[in-house]
GROMACS .gro file of C-alpha atoms in nm:
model
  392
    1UNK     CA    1  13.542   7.195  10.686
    2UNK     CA    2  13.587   6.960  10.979
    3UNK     CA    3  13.320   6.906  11.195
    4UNK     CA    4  13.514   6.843  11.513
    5UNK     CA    5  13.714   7.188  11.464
    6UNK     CA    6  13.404   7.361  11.443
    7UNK     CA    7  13.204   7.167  11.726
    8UNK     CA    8  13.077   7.421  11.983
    9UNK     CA    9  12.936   7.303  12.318
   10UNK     CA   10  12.692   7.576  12.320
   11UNK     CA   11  12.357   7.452  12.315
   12UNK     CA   12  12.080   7.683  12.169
   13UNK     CA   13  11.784   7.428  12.285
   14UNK     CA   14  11.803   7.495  12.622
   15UNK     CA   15  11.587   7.639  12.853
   16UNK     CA   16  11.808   7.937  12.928
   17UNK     CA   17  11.927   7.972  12.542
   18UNK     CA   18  11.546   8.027  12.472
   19UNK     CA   19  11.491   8.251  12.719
   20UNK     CA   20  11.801   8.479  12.683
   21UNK     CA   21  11.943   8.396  12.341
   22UNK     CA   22  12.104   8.680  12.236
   23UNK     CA   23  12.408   8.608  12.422
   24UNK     CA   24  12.452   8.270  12.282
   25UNK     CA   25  12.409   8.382  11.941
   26UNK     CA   26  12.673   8.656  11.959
   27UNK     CA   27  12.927   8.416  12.099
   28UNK     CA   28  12.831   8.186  11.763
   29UNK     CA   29  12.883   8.442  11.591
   30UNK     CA   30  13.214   8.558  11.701
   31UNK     CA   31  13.291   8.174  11.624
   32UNK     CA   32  13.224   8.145  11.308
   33UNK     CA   33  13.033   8.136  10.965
   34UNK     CA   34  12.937   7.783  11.020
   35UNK     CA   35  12.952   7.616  11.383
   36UNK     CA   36  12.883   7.239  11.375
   37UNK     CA   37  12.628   7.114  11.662
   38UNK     CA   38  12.698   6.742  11.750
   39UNK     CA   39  12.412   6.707  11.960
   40UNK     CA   40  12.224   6.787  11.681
   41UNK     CA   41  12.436   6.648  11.383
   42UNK     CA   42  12.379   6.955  11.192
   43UNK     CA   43  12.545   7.290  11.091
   44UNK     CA   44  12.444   7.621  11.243
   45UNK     CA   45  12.429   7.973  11.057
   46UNK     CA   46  12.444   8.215  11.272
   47UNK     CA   47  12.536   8.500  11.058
   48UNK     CA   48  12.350   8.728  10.806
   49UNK     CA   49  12.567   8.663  10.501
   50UNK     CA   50  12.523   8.261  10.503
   51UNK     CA   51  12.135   8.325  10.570
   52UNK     CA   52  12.049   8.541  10.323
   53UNK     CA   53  12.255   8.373  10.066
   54UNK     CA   54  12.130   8.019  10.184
   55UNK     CA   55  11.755   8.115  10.207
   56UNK     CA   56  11.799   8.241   9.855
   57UNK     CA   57  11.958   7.923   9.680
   58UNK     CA   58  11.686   7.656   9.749
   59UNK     CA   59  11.831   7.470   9.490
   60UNK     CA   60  12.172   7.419   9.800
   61UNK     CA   61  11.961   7.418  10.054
   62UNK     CA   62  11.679   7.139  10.007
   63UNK     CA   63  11.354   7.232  10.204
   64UNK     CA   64  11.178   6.877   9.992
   65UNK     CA   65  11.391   6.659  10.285
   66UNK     CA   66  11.231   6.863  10.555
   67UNK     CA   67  11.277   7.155  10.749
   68UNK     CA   68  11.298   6.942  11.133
   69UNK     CA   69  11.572   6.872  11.357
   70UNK     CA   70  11.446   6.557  11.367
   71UNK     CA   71  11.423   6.238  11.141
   72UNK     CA   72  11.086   6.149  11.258
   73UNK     CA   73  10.898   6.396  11.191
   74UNK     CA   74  11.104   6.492  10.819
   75UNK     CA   75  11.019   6.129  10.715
   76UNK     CA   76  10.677   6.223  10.798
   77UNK     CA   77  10.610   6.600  10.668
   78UNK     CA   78  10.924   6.604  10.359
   79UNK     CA   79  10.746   6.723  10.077
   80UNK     CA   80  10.354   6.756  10.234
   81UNK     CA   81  10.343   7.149  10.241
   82UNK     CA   82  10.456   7.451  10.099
   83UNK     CA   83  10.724   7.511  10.370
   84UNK     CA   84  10.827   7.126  10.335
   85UNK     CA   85  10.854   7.092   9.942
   86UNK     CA   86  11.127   7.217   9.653
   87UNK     CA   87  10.997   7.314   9.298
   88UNK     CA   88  10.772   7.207   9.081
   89UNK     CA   89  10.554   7.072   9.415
   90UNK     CA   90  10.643   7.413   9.613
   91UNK     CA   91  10.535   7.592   9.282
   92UNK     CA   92  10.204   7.481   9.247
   93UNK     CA   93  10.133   7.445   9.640
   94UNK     CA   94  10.276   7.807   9.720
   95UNK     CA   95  10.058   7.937   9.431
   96UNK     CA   96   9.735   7.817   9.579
   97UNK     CA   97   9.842   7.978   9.919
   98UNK     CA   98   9.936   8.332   9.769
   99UNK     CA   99   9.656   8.380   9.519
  100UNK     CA  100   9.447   8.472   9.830
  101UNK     CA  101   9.743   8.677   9.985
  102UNK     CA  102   9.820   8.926   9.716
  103UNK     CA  103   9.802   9.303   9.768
  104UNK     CA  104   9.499   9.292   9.514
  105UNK     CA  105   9.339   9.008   9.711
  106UNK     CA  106   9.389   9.177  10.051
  107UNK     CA  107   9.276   9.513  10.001
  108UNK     CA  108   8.933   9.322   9.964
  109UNK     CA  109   8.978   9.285  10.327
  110UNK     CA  110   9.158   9.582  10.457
  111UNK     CA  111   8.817   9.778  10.555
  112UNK     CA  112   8.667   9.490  10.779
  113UNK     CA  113   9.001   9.468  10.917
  114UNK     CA  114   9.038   9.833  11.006
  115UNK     CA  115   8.677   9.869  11.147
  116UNK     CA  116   8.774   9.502  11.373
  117UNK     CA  117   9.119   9.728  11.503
  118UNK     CA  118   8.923  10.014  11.561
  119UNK     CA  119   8.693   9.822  11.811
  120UNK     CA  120   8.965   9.604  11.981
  121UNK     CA  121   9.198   9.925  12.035
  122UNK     CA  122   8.825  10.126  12.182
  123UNK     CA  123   8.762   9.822  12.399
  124UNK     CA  124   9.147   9.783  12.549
  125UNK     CA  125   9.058  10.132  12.620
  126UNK     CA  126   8.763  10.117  12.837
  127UNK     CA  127   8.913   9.827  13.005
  128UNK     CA  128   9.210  10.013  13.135
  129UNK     CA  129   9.465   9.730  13.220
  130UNK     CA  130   9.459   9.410  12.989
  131UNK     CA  131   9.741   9.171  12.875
  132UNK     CA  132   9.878   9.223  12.557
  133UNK     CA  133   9.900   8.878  12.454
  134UNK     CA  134   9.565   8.728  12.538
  135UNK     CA  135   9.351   9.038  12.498
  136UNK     CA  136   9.567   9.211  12.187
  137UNK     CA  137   9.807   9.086  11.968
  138UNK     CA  138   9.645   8.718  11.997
  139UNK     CA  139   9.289   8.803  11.987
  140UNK     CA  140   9.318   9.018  11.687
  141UNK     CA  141   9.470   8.732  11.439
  142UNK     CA  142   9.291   8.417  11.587
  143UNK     CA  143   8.944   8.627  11.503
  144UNK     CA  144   9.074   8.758  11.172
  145UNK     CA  145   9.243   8.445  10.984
  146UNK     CA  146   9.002   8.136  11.081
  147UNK     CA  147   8.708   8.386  10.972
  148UNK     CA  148   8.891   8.454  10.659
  149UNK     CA  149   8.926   8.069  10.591
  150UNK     CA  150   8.577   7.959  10.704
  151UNK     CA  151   8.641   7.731  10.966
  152UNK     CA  152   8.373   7.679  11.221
  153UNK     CA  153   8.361   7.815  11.592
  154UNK     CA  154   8.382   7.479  11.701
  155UNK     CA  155   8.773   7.399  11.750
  156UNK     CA  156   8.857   7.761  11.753
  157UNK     CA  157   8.965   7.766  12.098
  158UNK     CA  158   9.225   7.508  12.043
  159UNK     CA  159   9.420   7.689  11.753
  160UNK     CA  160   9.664   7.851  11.940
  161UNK     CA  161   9.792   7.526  12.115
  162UNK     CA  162   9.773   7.371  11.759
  163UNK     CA  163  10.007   7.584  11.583
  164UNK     CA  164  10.223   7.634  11.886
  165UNK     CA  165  10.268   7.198  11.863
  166UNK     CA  166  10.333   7.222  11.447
  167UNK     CA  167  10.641   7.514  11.549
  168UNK     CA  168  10.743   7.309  11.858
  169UNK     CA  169  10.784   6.977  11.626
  170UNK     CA  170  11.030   7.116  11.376
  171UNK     CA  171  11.248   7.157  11.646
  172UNK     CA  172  11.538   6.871  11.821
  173UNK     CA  173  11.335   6.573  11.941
  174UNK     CA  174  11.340   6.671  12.295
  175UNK     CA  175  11.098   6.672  12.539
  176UNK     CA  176  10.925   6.989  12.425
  177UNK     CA  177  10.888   6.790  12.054
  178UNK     CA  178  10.766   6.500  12.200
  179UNK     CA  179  10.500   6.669  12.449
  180UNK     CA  180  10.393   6.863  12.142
  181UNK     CA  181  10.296   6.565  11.921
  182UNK     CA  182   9.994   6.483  12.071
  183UNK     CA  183   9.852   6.823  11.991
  184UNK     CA  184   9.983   6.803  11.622
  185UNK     CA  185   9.761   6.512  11.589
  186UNK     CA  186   9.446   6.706  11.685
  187UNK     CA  187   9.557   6.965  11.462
  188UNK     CA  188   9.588   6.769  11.171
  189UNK     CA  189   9.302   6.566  11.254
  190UNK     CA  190   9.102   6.901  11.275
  191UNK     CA  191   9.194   7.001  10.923
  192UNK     CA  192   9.144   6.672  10.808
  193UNK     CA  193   8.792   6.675  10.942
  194UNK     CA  194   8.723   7.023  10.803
  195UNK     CA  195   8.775   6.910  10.438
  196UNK     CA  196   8.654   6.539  10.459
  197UNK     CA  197   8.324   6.678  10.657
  198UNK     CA  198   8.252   6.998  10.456
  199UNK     CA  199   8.288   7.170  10.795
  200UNK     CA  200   8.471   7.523  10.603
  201UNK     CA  201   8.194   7.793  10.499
  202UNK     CA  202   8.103   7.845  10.176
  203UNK     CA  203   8.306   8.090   9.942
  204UNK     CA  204   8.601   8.101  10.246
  205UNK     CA  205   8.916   8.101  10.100
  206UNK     CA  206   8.916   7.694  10.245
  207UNK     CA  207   8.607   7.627  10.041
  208UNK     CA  208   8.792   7.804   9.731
  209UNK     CA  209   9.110   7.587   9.793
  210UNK     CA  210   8.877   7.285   9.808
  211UNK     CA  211   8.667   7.379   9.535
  212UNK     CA  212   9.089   7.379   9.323
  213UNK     CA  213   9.171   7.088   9.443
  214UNK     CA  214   8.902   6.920   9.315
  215UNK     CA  215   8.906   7.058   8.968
  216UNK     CA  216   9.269   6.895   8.988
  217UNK     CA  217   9.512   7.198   9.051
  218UNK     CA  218   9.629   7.016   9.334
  219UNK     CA  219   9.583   6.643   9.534
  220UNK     CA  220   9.277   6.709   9.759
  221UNK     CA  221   9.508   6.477  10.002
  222UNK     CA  222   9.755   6.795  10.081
  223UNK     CA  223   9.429   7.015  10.121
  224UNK     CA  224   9.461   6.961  10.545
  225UNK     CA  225   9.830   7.036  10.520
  226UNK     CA  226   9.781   7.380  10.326
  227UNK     CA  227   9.508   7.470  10.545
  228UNK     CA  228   9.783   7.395  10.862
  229UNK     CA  229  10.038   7.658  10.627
  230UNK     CA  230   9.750   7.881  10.663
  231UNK     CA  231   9.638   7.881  11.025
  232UNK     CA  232  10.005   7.823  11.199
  233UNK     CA  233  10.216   8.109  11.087
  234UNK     CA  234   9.914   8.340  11.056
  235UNK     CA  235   9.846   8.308  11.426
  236UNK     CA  236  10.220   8.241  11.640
  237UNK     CA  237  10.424   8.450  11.417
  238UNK     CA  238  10.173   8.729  11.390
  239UNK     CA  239  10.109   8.736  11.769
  240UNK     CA  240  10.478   8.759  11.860
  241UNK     CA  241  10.555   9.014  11.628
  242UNK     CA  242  10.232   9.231  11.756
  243UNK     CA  243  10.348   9.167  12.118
  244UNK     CA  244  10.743   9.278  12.059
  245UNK     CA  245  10.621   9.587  11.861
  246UNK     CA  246  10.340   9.692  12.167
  247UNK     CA  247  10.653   9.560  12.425
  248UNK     CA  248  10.900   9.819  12.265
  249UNK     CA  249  10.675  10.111  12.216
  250UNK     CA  250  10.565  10.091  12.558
  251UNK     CA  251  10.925  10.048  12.696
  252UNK     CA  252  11.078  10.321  12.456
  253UNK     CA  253  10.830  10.635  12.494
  254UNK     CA  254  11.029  10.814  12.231
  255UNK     CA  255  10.946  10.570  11.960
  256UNK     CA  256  10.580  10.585  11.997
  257UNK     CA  257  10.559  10.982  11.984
  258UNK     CA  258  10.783  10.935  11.669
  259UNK     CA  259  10.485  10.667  11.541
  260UNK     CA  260  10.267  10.925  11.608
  261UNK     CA  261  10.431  11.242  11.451
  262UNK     CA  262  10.505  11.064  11.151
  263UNK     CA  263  10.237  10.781  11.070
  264UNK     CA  264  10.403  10.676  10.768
  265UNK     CA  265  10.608  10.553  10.979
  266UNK     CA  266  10.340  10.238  11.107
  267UNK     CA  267  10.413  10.056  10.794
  268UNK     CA  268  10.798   9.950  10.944
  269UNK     CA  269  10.677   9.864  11.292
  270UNK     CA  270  10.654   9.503  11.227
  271UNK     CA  271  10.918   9.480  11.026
  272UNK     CA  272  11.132   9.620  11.246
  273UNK     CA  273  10.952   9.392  11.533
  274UNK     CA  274  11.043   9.089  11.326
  275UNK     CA  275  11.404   9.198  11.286
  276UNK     CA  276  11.502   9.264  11.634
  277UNK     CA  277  11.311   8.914  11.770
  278UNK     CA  278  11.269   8.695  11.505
  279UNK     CA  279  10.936   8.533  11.550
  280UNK     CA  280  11.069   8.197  11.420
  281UNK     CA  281  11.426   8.135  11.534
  282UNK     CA  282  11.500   7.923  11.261
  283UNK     CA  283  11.426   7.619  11.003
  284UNK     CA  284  11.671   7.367  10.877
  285UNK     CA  285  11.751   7.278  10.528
  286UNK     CA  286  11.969   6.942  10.361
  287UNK     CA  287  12.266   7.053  10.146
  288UNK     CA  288  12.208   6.889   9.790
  289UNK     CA  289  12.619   7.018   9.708
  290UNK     CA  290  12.884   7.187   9.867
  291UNK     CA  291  12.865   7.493   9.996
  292UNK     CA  292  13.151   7.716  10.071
  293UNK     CA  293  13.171   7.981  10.397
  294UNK     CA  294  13.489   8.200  10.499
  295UNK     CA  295  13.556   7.931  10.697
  296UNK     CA  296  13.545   7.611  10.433
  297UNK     CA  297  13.269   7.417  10.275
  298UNK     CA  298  13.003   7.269  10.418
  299UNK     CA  299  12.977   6.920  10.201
  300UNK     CA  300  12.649   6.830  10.037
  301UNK     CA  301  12.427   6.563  10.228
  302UNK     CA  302  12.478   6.757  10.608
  303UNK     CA  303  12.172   6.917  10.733
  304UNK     CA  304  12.201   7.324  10.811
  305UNK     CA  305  12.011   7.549  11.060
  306UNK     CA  306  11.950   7.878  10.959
  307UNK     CA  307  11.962   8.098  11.282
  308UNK     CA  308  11.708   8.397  11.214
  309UNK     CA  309  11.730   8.511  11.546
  310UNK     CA  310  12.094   8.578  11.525
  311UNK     CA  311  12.118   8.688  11.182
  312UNK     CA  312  11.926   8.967  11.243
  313UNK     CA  313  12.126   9.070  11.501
  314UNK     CA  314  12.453   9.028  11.349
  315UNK     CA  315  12.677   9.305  11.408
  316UNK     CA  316  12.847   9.265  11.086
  317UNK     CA  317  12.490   9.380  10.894
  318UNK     CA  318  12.317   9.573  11.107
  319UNK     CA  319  12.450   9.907  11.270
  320UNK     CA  320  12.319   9.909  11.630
  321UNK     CA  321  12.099   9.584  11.607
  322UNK     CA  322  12.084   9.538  11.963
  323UNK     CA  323  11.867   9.865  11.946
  324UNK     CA  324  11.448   9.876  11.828
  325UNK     CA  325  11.422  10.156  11.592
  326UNK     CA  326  11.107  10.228  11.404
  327UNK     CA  327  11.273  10.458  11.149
  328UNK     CA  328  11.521  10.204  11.093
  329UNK     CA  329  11.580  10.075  10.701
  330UNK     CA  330  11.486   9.696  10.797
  331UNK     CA  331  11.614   9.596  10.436
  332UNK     CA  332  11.774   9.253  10.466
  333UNK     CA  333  11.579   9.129  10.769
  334UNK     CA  334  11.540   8.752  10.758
  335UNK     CA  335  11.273   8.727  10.988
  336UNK     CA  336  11.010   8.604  10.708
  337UNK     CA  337  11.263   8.381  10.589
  338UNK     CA  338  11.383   8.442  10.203
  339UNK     CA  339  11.393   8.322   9.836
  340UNK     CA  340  11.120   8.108   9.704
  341UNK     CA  341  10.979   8.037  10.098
  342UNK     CA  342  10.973   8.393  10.215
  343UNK     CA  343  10.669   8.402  10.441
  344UNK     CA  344  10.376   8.375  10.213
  345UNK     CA  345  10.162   8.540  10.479
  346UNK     CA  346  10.301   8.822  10.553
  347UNK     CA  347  10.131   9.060  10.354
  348UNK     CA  348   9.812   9.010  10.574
  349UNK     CA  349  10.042   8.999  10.923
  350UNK     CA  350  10.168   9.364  10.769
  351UNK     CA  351   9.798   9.434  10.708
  352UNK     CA  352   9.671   9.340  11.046
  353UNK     CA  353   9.946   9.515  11.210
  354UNK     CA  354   9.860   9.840  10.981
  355UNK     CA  355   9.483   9.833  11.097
  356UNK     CA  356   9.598   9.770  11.495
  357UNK     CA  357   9.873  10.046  11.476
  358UNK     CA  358   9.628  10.295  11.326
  359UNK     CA  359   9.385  10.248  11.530
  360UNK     CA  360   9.640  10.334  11.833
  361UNK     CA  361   9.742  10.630  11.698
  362UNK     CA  362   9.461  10.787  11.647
  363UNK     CA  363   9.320  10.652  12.008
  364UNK     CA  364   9.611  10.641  12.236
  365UNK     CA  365   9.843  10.909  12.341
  366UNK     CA  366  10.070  10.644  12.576
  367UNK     CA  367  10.137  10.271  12.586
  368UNK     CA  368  10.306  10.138  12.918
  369UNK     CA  369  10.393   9.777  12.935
  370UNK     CA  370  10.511   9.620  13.234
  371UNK     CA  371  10.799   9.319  13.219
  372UNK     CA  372  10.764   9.095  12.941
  373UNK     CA  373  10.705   8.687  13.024
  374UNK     CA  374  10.856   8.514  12.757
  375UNK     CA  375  10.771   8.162  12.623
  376UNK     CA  376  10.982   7.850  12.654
  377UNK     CA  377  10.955   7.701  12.304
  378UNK     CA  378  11.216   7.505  12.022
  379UNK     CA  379  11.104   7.725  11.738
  380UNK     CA  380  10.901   8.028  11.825
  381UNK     CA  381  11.066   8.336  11.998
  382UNK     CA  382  10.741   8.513  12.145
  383UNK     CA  383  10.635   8.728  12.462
  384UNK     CA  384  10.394   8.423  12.648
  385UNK     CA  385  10.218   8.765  12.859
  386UNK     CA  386  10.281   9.100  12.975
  387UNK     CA  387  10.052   9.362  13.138
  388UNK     CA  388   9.975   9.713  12.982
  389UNK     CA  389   9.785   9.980  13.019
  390UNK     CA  390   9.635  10.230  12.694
  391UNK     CA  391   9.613  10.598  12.782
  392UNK     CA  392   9.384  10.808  12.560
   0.00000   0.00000   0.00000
């Protein structure tokens, strides 16, 4: 396909494309199957069909080159994590992650979970008025996940920023990229002291990933780097997801008494959160062979953004995607990514959300929710704060 037939001007990095995106990415759409960004040199999918069927052939799509929009920080990461690294490496390295995130493995957890929602949902009560990121859908993950791990109170406080700098870098290098670097130092100097101090508690699931890697399941020199694919996604993605569900039943009374009436129906809540705003808006991949669109073929060696945001709002897919509906079959949704990298966490985001969700309905007869302040960031799509109120 040419590139210059293709071009857009359209530029989804800035400020006002990340705070009102869904504009842009219809008019991509309407474009075409593959739109070619020369500010970027890459390709840009921003349509459910090329997603799906590119986040399920990692063989096409490399993720061992990188995920970035940037050479810097691709020469730097390419094959150092789970999200970063093609088979055998992602084999072994995603194996290590998920043998802690299993349903099995979970349900270990799901009581201490539940009785943590019930007291977080009690205590938004009492307090009347509270802000849903800082005193709900962040609070609840940042306790729950560096517990989980073992990783001391000291640092704690700086997580968020961490794994907001590790999202931010996989982005353009732009200024956002390069004010984030600093911060991705001190978060991989954090997990580096954590393993080569002995800082994680004993029988966490980091101790138990140490203990591996030093029976030789994996180099104890990726150890920091899979403790970063713990503690990033498990925090950002989870918090924006909790914040667009709480955002949406607040807004949209209706859906909330439906939650309510029909409890069964808590288990889609996220991922019907996830669908209509993608927490991630996308990752890049390098094509290792052609790969043919509706519109021509993309030729092996160009680098390819897969648009999450957009694809699961794609008009073509969805029937009213524009539209948050908790009874809606969310099949297809690429908001946890697909294939062999589908979001390795997100059985304990869906688990999190369950215990949070549960705990409202049984507590809380009314959400309201005042306007929604979104962040200004390359990668994540997330609600920065809005007020609300609980009503027993």
């Amino acid at each position: 396909m040419a590139r210059n037939a293709t071009a857009t001007e359209i530029d989804i990095f800035t400020e006002d494309a990340i705070l009102n995106p869904h504009e842009y990415y219809r008019q991509l759409r309407d474009r075409g199957a593959a739109i070619w960004m020369d500010k970027y040199d890459c390709w840009v999918l921003p349509r459910h069909r090329e997603v799906k069927a590119g986040l399920e052939d990692h063989g096409t799509f490399s993720s061992g080159s990188g995920v970035c929009l940037n050479g810097m920080m691709n020469d730097t990461m390419a094959g150092s994590s789970a999200l970063q690294s093609d088979p055998p490496a992602h084999t072994r390295l995603r194996r290590m992650l998920g043998s802690r995130l299993t349903p099995r493995a979970l349900n270990a957890h799901k009581d201490a979970i539940q009785e943590r929602a019930d007291a977080l949902v009690s205590a938004l009560l009492d307090k009347g008025s509270f802000d849903v990121v800082a005193d709900f859908s962040l609070s609840f993950p940042i306790s729950v996940v560096p517990d989980l791990l073992g990783c001391p109170a000291d640092g704690r406080d700086h997580l968020l920023k961490w794994a907001s700098a590790a999202f931010q870098a996989t982005g353009p290098m732009n200024e956002r990229t390069s004010a984030a670097l600093p911060a991705l130092q001190e978060f991989l100097g954090y997990t580096n002291r954590l393993v080569d101090e002995n800082l994680l508690s004993a029988g966490g699931w980091g101790d138990q990933m140490l203990q591996e890697a030093r029976a030789g399941e994996i180099d104890e020199a990726t150890l920091p780097l899979l403790l970063v694919d713990y503690l990033g996604p498990s925090i950002d993605t989870t918090t924006n997801a909790l914040s667009v569900a709480i955002w949406k039943l607040g807004e949209q009374p209706d859906q909330w008494r439906a939650v309510r009436r029909d409890p069964t129906l808590i288990n889609n809540i996220v991922d019907e959160a996830v669908r209509f705003e993608a927490p991630i808006r996308g990752f890049s991949r390098l094509l290792t062979s052609d790969f043919e669109t509706e519109d021509g073929t993309l030729p092996a060696g160009d680098r390819v953004f897969f648009l999450y945001g957009s694809a699961n709002r794609d008009e073509r897919f969805w029937q009213n995607p524009n539209v948050f509906d908790v009874t809606r079959d969310t099949t297809g949704h690429v908001g946890f990514g697909g294939g062999i990298h589908r979001c390795v966490g997100q059985g304990l985001a869906k688990l999190e959300a369950k215990a949070l969700f549960t705990a409202l309905v049984q507590k809380v007869s009314e959400i309201e929710v005042g306007e929604p302040e979104w962040g200004v960031h390359n990668i994540l799509r997330g609600i920065s704060r809005m007020p609300a109120t609980l009503r027993g």
